Amino acid sequence: MKFEKGKKLYIDINLHFFDDGEKTEQPTPKKLEKAREQGQVAMSKEIATAILLIFGFLSIKIFAGYMYDGSAEIIMYNFSLIEDIDVIFEKQYMIQFILFLLGKIFFICLPIFIVIIILGVATNVMQVGWHPTAEPLKPKLSNLSPLNGIKRMFSVRTLVEFIKSLIKLFFVIYVVYVGVVDELPIIKTLMFMNVSKGFIYVGDLCVDLGIKIGCYFVIIAAADFIYQKRSHIKKLKMSKQEVKDEYKNVEGDPQVKGQIKQKMRQASMRRMMQQVPDADVIITNPTHYAVALKYDKEKADAPIVLAKGVDHLARRIKEIAKDNDVEIVENRPLARALYNTVDVGRQIPPELYQAVADVLAFVYNLKNKKLN
């Protein structure tokens, strides 16, 4: 292709083509709600971990006496079996023993289980509200894809999870090390304690360490919650075209809505014009304004505006009025006042009663003269 020397080639480029696919817009409420229904919510598992550690170990401390008594009862029961050593390995005897043991362990741990379940549900509801869905449990073929698995292995999220794991491991090691070093003088004397005191001391030490670890995990949980929130919003960000398409789906196409409004206006205009022949009088100014009035004392307490218009519409109202022998009266201030203050189908205000009454009286007199 040849171009003349000195001529410039201009290419018309639609710049929106380049940014329509870029996710720069905040997700709409509909997009957030749809993601929520699919189980995609900004939730930090570290908050649940921290709360469960703190209150889980606190509940162990609270129910320690109950758990100790239950454990002691199991030990005493085991010692009592020595008398039945001849039948202990029989099938029926063994079944009863296992059922008793499992039942006792279950009831010993039941308060802790209840606390953990309540805390687990409460932490999730606290973060995302109550909105149960089975969508995340549905199998997805994309999860079976090796390529997607490799992508997840080397994703930013995986790196963040790895860093969090290292930080948590550091906190656990630090808290346990400091706690054990501080208690080392007492730990050395454990061999000289009786079993009961040694058991209580070790239990208290483990519980205290668990609560301290949970308190450190709160720091991780707070940072992780902020990260999860931002990551969730970033993942759901939309392009400008997606926002436009969603707006069209929700609100309707602006062009279609405009056409519907136009048709409604046209239909309303036709109904208004159809009422002009029923008017008692058309008040004009005389060129720009025209207002059609009707007074039926059986239906209304005051005259009603049947139609009104300016310029072309006013001329059309007057043409229909002439074709149907409706009186046209020129009254500039009244015509302007009626047009500006009264909607079609409404009664005139009290301040215009006198002026309209004078016009109607004039019109009725003309009609009577024509009849006579």
Short mmCIF file of C-alpha atoms in Angstrom, two decimals:
data_model
loop_
_atom_site.label_atom_id
_atom_site.label_comp_id
_atom_site.label_asym_id
_atom_site.label_seq_id
_atom_site.Cartn_x
_atom_site.Cartn_y
_atom_site.Cartn_z
CA MET A 1 0.00 0.00 0.00
CA LYS A 2 1.42 3.40 -1.02
CA PHE A 3 1.02 6.69 0.79
CA GLU A 4 1.83 10.13 -0.52
CA LYS A 5 4.81 11.87 0.97
CA GLY A 6 3.88 14.22 3.80
CA LYS A 7 0.59 12.48 4.45
CA LYS A 8 -0.11 11.05 7.91
CA LEU A 9 -1.92 7.82 8.61
CA TYR A 10 -4.51 8.04 11.39
CA ILE A 11 -5.89 4.88 12.94
CA ASP A 12 -9.03 5.09 15.04
CA ILE A 13 -8.45 3.01 18.16
CA ASN A 14 -11.07 2.33 20.81
CA LEU A 15 -9.14 2.78 24.06
CA HIS A 16 -11.89 1.04 26.05
CA PHE A 17 -10.77 -2.19 24.40
CA PHE A 18 -7.63 -2.17 26.54
CA ASP A 19 -9.19 -1.59 29.95
CA ASP A 20 -12.45 -3.53 29.63
CA GLY A 21 -10.72 -6.75 30.67
CA GLU A 22 -8.73 -5.21 33.51
CA LYS A 23 -10.22 -5.87 36.95
CA THR A 24 -10.18 -2.35 38.38
CA GLU A 25 -13.70 -1.93 39.78
CA GLN A 26 -14.89 -2.88 43.26
CA PRO A 27 -17.25 -5.89 43.27
CA THR A 28 -20.94 -4.99 43.25
CA PRO A 29 -23.31 -6.16 46.01
CA LYS A 30 -24.75 -8.71 43.58
CA LYS A 31 -21.28 -10.13 42.85
CA LEU A 32 -20.53 -10.37 46.59
CA GLU A 33 -23.87 -12.06 47.27
CA LYS A 34 -23.33 -14.56 44.45
CA ALA A 35 -19.85 -15.38 45.78
CA ARG A 36 -21.32 -15.80 49.27
CA GLU A 37 -23.92 -18.28 47.95
CA GLN A 38 -21.06 -20.28 46.41
CA GLY A 39 -19.23 -20.34 49.74
CA GLN A 40 -16.61 -17.76 48.74
CA VAL A 41 -16.26 -15.51 51.79
CA ALA A 42 -13.47 -13.57 53.48
CA MET A 43 -12.78 -15.78 56.47
CA SER A 44 -9.61 -16.36 58.47
CA LYS A 45 -9.08 -19.84 59.90
CA GLU A 46 -6.48 -18.37 62.24
CA ILE A 47 -9.18 -16.54 64.21
CA ALA A 48 -10.90 -19.85 64.93
CA THR A 49 -7.55 -21.44 65.83
CA ALA A 50 -6.65 -18.65 68.27
CA ILE A 51 -10.07 -18.60 69.94
CA LEU A 52 -10.22 -22.39 70.18
CA LEU A 53 -6.76 -22.52 71.76
CA ILE A 54 -7.51 -19.86 74.34
CA PHE A 55 -11.02 -20.90 75.36
CA GLY A 56 -10.38 -24.60 74.78
CA PHE A 57 -7.54 -24.65 77.31
CA LEU A 58 -9.50 -22.34 79.61
CA SER A 59 -12.38 -24.83 79.57
CA ILE A 60 -9.92 -27.61 80.42
CA LYS A 61 -8.79 -25.52 83.40
CA ILE A 62 -12.38 -24.92 84.45
CA PHE A 63 -13.42 -28.57 84.14
CA ALA A 64 -10.10 -29.95 85.41
CA GLY A 65 -11.67 -31.20 88.66
CA TYR A 66 -14.46 -32.98 86.79
CA MET A 67 -11.99 -34.52 84.32
CA TYR A 68 -9.64 -35.55 87.15
CA ASP A 69 -12.43 -37.32 89.03
CA GLY A 70 -13.50 -39.14 85.86
CA SER A 71 -9.95 -40.20 85.06
CA ALA A 72 -9.44 -41.40 88.65
CA GLU A 73 -12.63 -43.45 88.39
CA ILE A 74 -11.31 -45.15 85.24
CA ILE A 75 -7.98 -45.94 86.94
CA MET A 76 -9.71 -47.33 90.00
CA TYR A 77 -11.97 -49.44 87.81
CA ASN A 78 -8.92 -50.85 85.99
CA PHE A 79 -7.34 -51.80 89.31
CA SER A 80 -10.54 -53.51 90.35
CA LEU A 81 -10.27 -55.79 87.32
CA ILE A 82 -7.33 -57.58 88.92
CA GLU A 83 -9.80 -59.65 90.91
CA ASP A 84 -11.45 -60.80 87.65
CA ILE A 85 -8.20 -61.69 85.89
CA ASP A 86 -9.54 -65.14 84.97
CA VAL A 87 -12.49 -63.82 82.93
CA ILE A 88 -11.17 -60.42 81.77
CA PHE A 89 -10.28 -61.68 78.29
CA GLU A 90 -13.62 -63.33 77.64
CA LYS A 91 -15.57 -61.81 74.76
CA GLN A 92 -18.62 -60.64 76.73
CA TYR A 93 -16.52 -59.23 79.54
CA MET A 94 -14.22 -57.39 77.11
CA ILE A 95 -17.18 -55.80 75.27
CA GLN A 96 -18.61 -54.48 78.54
CA PHE A 97 -15.22 -53.12 79.53
CA ILE A 98 -14.68 -51.33 76.20
CA LEU A 99 -18.20 -49.83 76.25
CA PHE A 100 -17.67 -48.61 79.82
CA LEU A 101 -14.28 -47.12 78.94
CA LEU A 102 -15.54 -45.34 75.81
CA GLY A 103 -18.60 -44.03 77.63
CA LYS A 104 -16.50 -42.66 80.49
CA ILE A 105 -14.00 -40.99 78.13
CA PHE A 106 -16.87 -39.49 76.12
CA PHE A 107 -18.52 -37.92 79.18
CA ILE A 108 -15.15 -36.72 80.52
CA CYS A 109 -14.44 -34.90 77.25
CA LEU A 110 -18.07 -33.84 76.57
CA PRO A 111 -17.80 -30.34 78.15
CA ILE A 112 -14.69 -29.63 76.06
CA PHE A 113 -16.42 -30.90 72.90
CA ILE A 114 -19.43 -28.66 73.55
CA VAL A 115 -17.21 -25.60 74.10
CA ILE A 116 -15.22 -26.30 70.91
CA ILE A 117 -18.36 -26.79 68.78
CA ILE A 118 -19.97 -23.59 70.10
CA LEU A 119 -16.77 -21.60 69.59
CA GLY A 120 -16.24 -23.03 66.09
CA VAL A 121 -19.73 -22.01 64.96
CA ALA A 122 -19.56 -18.65 66.75
CA THR A 123 -16.24 -17.62 65.17
CA ASN A 124 -17.51 -18.42 61.66
CA VAL A 125 -20.79 -16.58 62.22
CA MET A 126 -18.90 -13.65 63.72
CA GLN A 127 -16.78 -13.33 60.56
CA VAL A 128 -19.28 -13.98 57.75
CA GLY A 129 -22.72 -14.15 59.37
CA TRP A 130 -25.19 -17.03 59.29
CA HIS A 131 -25.51 -18.18 55.69
CA PRO A 132 -25.15 -21.98 55.44
CA THR A 133 -24.54 -23.40 51.96
CA ALA A 134 -23.59 -26.82 50.60
CA GLU A 135 -22.01 -25.37 47.45
CA PRO A 136 -18.36 -25.83 48.59
CA LEU A 137 -19.07 -29.54 49.24
CA LYS A 138 -20.05 -30.20 45.63
CA PRO A 139 -17.33 -31.98 43.61
CA LYS A 140 -15.63 -29.87 40.95
CA LEU A 141 -13.69 -31.24 37.99
CA SER A 142 -11.31 -28.27 38.18
CA ASN A 143 -10.06 -29.58 41.54
CA LEU A 144 -8.94 -32.79 39.83
CA SER A 145 -6.89 -30.99 37.21
CA PRO A 146 -3.11 -31.53 37.71
CA LEU A 147 -2.43 -28.16 36.11
CA ASN A 148 -4.66 -26.36 38.61
CA GLY A 149 -2.99 -28.32 41.40
CA ILE A 150 0.45 -27.15 40.26
CA LYS A 151 -0.79 -23.57 40.02
CA ARG A 152 -2.11 -23.75 43.59
CA MET A 153 1.22 -25.16 44.79
CA PHE A 154 3.12 -22.15 43.47
CA SER A 155 0.49 -19.48 44.10
CA VAL A 156 0.76 -16.42 46.36
CA ARG A 157 -1.81 -17.94 48.71
CA THR A 158 0.34 -21.05 49.20
CA LEU A 159 3.35 -18.85 49.96
CA VAL A 160 1.33 -16.87 52.51
CA GLU A 161 0.12 -20.09 54.17
CA PHE A 162 3.70 -21.36 54.34
CA ILE A 163 4.90 -18.11 55.97
CA LYS A 164 2.01 -18.28 58.46
CA SER A 165 2.95 -21.85 59.35
CA LEU A 166 6.54 -20.81 60.00
CA ILE A 167 5.43 -17.91 62.20
CA LYS A 168 3.06 -20.17 64.15
CA LEU A 169 5.80 -22.74 64.61
CA PHE A 170 8.13 -20.01 65.86
CA PHE A 171 5.55 -18.80 68.40
CA VAL A 172 4.90 -22.34 69.64
CA ILE A 173 8.60 -23.07 70.08
CA TYR A 174 9.21 -19.68 71.72
CA VAL A 175 6.31 -19.95 74.19
CA VAL A 176 7.11 -23.57 75.11
CA TYR A 177 10.83 -22.83 75.49
CA VAL A 178 10.32 -19.75 77.68
CA GLY A 179 7.61 -21.50 79.72
CA VAL A 180 9.70 -24.60 80.33
CA VAL A 181 12.85 -22.60 81.16
CA ASP A 182 10.92 -20.51 83.70
CA GLU A 183 9.47 -23.65 85.33
CA LEU A 184 12.64 -25.73 85.08
CA PRO A 185 13.47 -25.59 88.82
CA ILE A 186 10.05 -27.06 89.66
CA ILE A 187 10.16 -29.57 86.77
CA LYS A 188 13.37 -31.02 88.22
CA THR A 189 11.51 -31.81 91.44
CA LEU A 190 8.67 -33.73 89.72
CA MET A 191 10.26 -37.09 90.53
CA PHE A 192 9.93 -36.29 94.24
CA MET A 193 6.24 -35.31 94.02
CA ASN A 194 3.41 -37.75 94.49
CA VAL A 195 1.46 -38.77 91.41
CA SER A 196 -1.55 -36.56 92.15
CA LYS A 197 0.43 -33.34 92.62
CA GLY A 198 2.70 -34.10 89.67
CA PHE A 199 -0.32 -34.73 87.43
CA ILE A 200 -1.97 -31.46 88.50
CA TYR A 201 1.23 -29.46 88.03
CA VAL A 202 1.94 -30.82 84.52
CA GLY A 203 -1.69 -30.28 83.55
CA ASP A 204 -1.64 -26.65 84.75
CA LEU A 205 1.64 -26.03 82.92
CA CYS A 206 0.31 -27.42 79.62
CA VAL A 207 -2.92 -25.43 79.91
CA ASP A 208 -1.06 -22.18 80.66
CA LEU A 209 1.26 -22.75 77.70
CA GLY A 210 -1.73 -23.45 75.44
CA ILE A 211 -3.45 -20.22 76.51
CA LYS A 212 -0.25 -18.21 75.92
CA ILE A 213 0.15 -19.76 72.45
CA GLY A 214 -3.46 -18.85 71.70
CA CYS A 215 -2.82 -15.23 72.74
CA TYR A 216 0.13 -15.02 70.34
CA PHE A 217 -2.01 -16.56 67.61
CA VAL A 218 -4.44 -13.65 68.00
CA ILE A 219 -1.78 -11.39 66.43
CA ILE A 220 -1.48 -13.76 63.46
CA ALA A 221 -5.28 -14.01 63.23
CA ALA A 222 -5.74 -10.22 63.09
CA ALA A 223 -3.16 -9.84 60.31
CA ASP A 224 -4.54 -12.85 58.43
CA PHE A 225 -8.12 -11.54 58.63
CA ILE A 226 -7.07 -8.24 57.02
CA TYR A 227 -5.17 -10.15 54.33
CA GLN A 228 -8.11 -12.51 53.65
CA LYS A 229 -10.49 -9.56 53.39
CA ARG A 230 -8.31 -7.72 50.87
CA SER A 231 -7.53 -10.90 48.95
CA HIS A 232 -11.24 -11.75 48.71
CA ILE A 233 -12.14 -8.29 47.39
CA LYS A 234 -9.23 -8.36 44.93
CA LYS A 235 -10.30 -11.78 43.66
CA LEU A 236 -13.86 -10.55 43.05
CA LYS A 237 -12.91 -7.26 41.39
CA MET A 238 -14.68 -6.61 38.11
CA SER A 239 -13.86 -4.98 34.82
CA LYS A 240 -15.79 -1.91 33.70
CA GLN A 241 -17.56 -4.00 31.07
CA GLU A 242 -18.67 -6.55 33.69
CA VAL A 243 -20.11 -3.75 35.83
CA LYS A 244 -22.00 -2.39 32.80
CA ASP A 245 -23.31 -5.84 31.88
CA GLU A 246 -24.46 -6.50 35.43
CA TYR A 247 -26.18 -3.13 35.59
CA LYS A 248 -28.02 -3.98 32.38
CA ASN A 249 -29.08 -7.34 33.78
CA VAL A 250 -30.29 -5.86 37.06
CA GLU A 251 -31.68 -2.51 35.99
CA GLY A 252 -32.38 -3.31 32.36
CA ASP A 253 -30.86 -1.91 29.20
CA PRO A 254 -30.97 1.95 29.37
CA GLN A 255 -32.09 2.13 25.73
CA VAL A 256 -34.91 -0.33 26.35
CA LYS A 257 -35.93 1.52 29.51
CA GLY A 258 -35.90 4.78 27.57
CA GLN A 259 -38.12 3.29 24.88
CA ILE A 260 -40.53 1.97 27.51
CA LYS A 261 -40.72 5.38 29.19
CA GLN A 262 -41.28 7.03 25.82
CA LYS A 263 -44.13 4.64 25.01
CA MET A 264 -45.65 5.25 28.43
CA ARG A 265 -45.48 9.00 27.86
CA GLN A 266 -47.09 8.58 24.45
CA ALA A 267 -49.88 6.44 25.90
CA SER A 268 -50.41 8.98 28.67
CA MET A 269 -50.49 11.75 26.09
CA ARG A 270 -53.11 9.91 24.03
CA ARG A 271 -55.31 9.39 27.10
CA MET A 272 -54.96 13.07 27.96
CA MET A 273 -55.94 14.16 24.45
CA GLN A 274 -58.93 11.83 24.46
CA GLN A 275 -60.29 13.73 27.48
CA VAL A 276 -60.13 17.19 25.82
CA PRO A 277 -63.60 16.85 24.16
CA ASP A 278 -65.13 16.32 27.64
CA ALA A 279 -63.73 19.64 28.95
CA ASP A 280 -65.97 22.58 29.85
CA VAL A 281 -63.40 25.18 28.82
CA ILE A 282 -59.86 25.59 27.43
CA ILE A 283 -57.94 28.41 29.09
CA THR A 284 -55.08 29.83 26.99
CA ASN A 285 -52.55 32.63 27.12
CA PRO A 286 -53.26 32.49 23.93
CA THR A 287 -50.21 31.15 22.04
CA HIS A 288 -48.01 29.19 24.44
CA TYR A 289 -50.24 27.63 27.13
CA ALA A 290 -53.50 25.67 27.01
CA VAL A 291 -55.28 24.03 29.98
CA ALA A 292 -58.49 21.99 29.69
CA LEU A 293 -60.85 22.15 32.71
CA LYS A 294 -63.98 20.24 33.65
CA TYR A 295 -66.26 20.73 36.62
CA ASP A 296 -68.61 17.95 37.74
CA LYS A 297 -69.95 18.73 41.20
CA GLU A 298 -71.18 15.12 41.63
CA LYS A 299 -67.66 13.71 41.20
CA ALA A 300 -65.41 16.43 42.63
CA ASP A 301 -65.57 19.50 44.85
CA ALA A 302 -63.57 21.63 42.41
CA PRO A 303 -62.76 21.75 38.69
CA ILE A 304 -60.25 19.17 37.43
CA VAL A 305 -57.46 19.64 34.88
CA LEU A 306 -58.11 17.15 32.08
CA ALA A 307 -55.19 18.17 29.87
CA LYS A 308 -52.48 20.79 29.58
CA GLY A 309 -49.61 21.63 27.26
CA VAL A 310 -47.32 24.27 25.80
CA ASP A 311 -46.49 25.32 22.24
CA HIS A 312 -47.22 22.42 19.85
CA LEU A 313 -49.20 20.47 22.45
CA ALA A 314 -51.17 23.60 23.32
CA ARG A 315 -52.05 24.13 19.65
CA ARG A 316 -53.16 20.50 19.39
CA ILE A 317 -55.41 20.88 22.48
CA LYS A 318 -57.04 23.95 20.92
CA GLU A 319 -57.55 22.17 17.60
CA ILE A 320 -59.34 19.27 19.31
CA ALA A 321 -61.39 21.75 21.34
CA LYS A 322 -62.52 23.59 18.17
CA ASP A 323 -63.47 20.32 16.48
CA ASN A 324 -65.63 19.39 19.48
CA ASP A 325 -67.16 22.86 20.15
CA VAL A 326 -65.36 23.31 23.48
CA GLU A 327 -65.13 26.98 24.50
CA ILE A 328 -61.65 28.55 24.42
CA VAL A 329 -61.09 31.48 26.79
CA GLU A 330 -57.99 33.65 26.81
CA ASN A 331 -56.66 34.42 30.29
CA ARG A 332 -52.88 34.66 30.35
CA PRO A 333 -52.14 34.73 34.11
CA LEU A 334 -54.70 32.03 34.88
CA ALA A 335 -53.47 29.76 32.09
CA ARG A 336 -49.88 30.07 33.30
CA ALA A 337 -50.87 29.56 36.96
CA LEU A 338 -52.92 26.43 36.17
CA TYR A 339 -50.15 24.93 34.01
CA ASN A 340 -47.42 25.50 36.63
CA THR A 341 -49.33 24.47 39.76
CA VAL A 342 -51.83 21.71 38.83
CA ASP A 343 -51.04 18.24 37.44
CA VAL A 344 -53.32 16.47 34.98
CA GLY A 345 -56.14 14.69 36.81
CA ARG A 346 -55.87 16.94 39.89
CA GLN A 347 -58.28 19.50 41.30
CA ILE A 348 -57.39 23.19 41.14
CA PRO A 349 -56.12 24.77 44.39
CA PRO A 350 -58.41 26.99 46.50
CA GLU A 351 -56.50 30.17 45.57
CA LEU A 352 -57.64 29.75 41.95
CA TYR A 353 -61.29 29.03 42.74
CA GLN A 354 -62.53 32.56 42.15
CA ALA A 355 -60.67 33.11 38.87
CA VAL A 356 -61.83 29.73 37.47
CA ALA A 357 -65.38 30.29 38.72
CA ASP A 358 -65.55 33.57 36.79
CA VAL A 359 -64.37 31.80 33.61
CA LEU A 360 -66.84 28.93 34.04
CA ALA A 361 -69.69 31.36 34.73
CA PHE A 362 -68.82 33.18 31.49
CA VAL A 363 -68.76 29.87 29.57
CA TYR A 364 -72.07 28.66 31.00
CA ASN A 365 -73.70 31.97 30.06
CA LEU A 366 -72.44 31.61 26.49
CA LYS A 367 -73.84 28.07 26.30
CA ASN A 368 -77.21 29.24 27.61
CA LYS A 369 -77.38 32.04 25.05
CA LYS A 370 -76.56 29.57 22.24
CA LEU A 371 -79.33 27.26 23.42
CA ASN A 372 -81.84 30.11 23.57
#
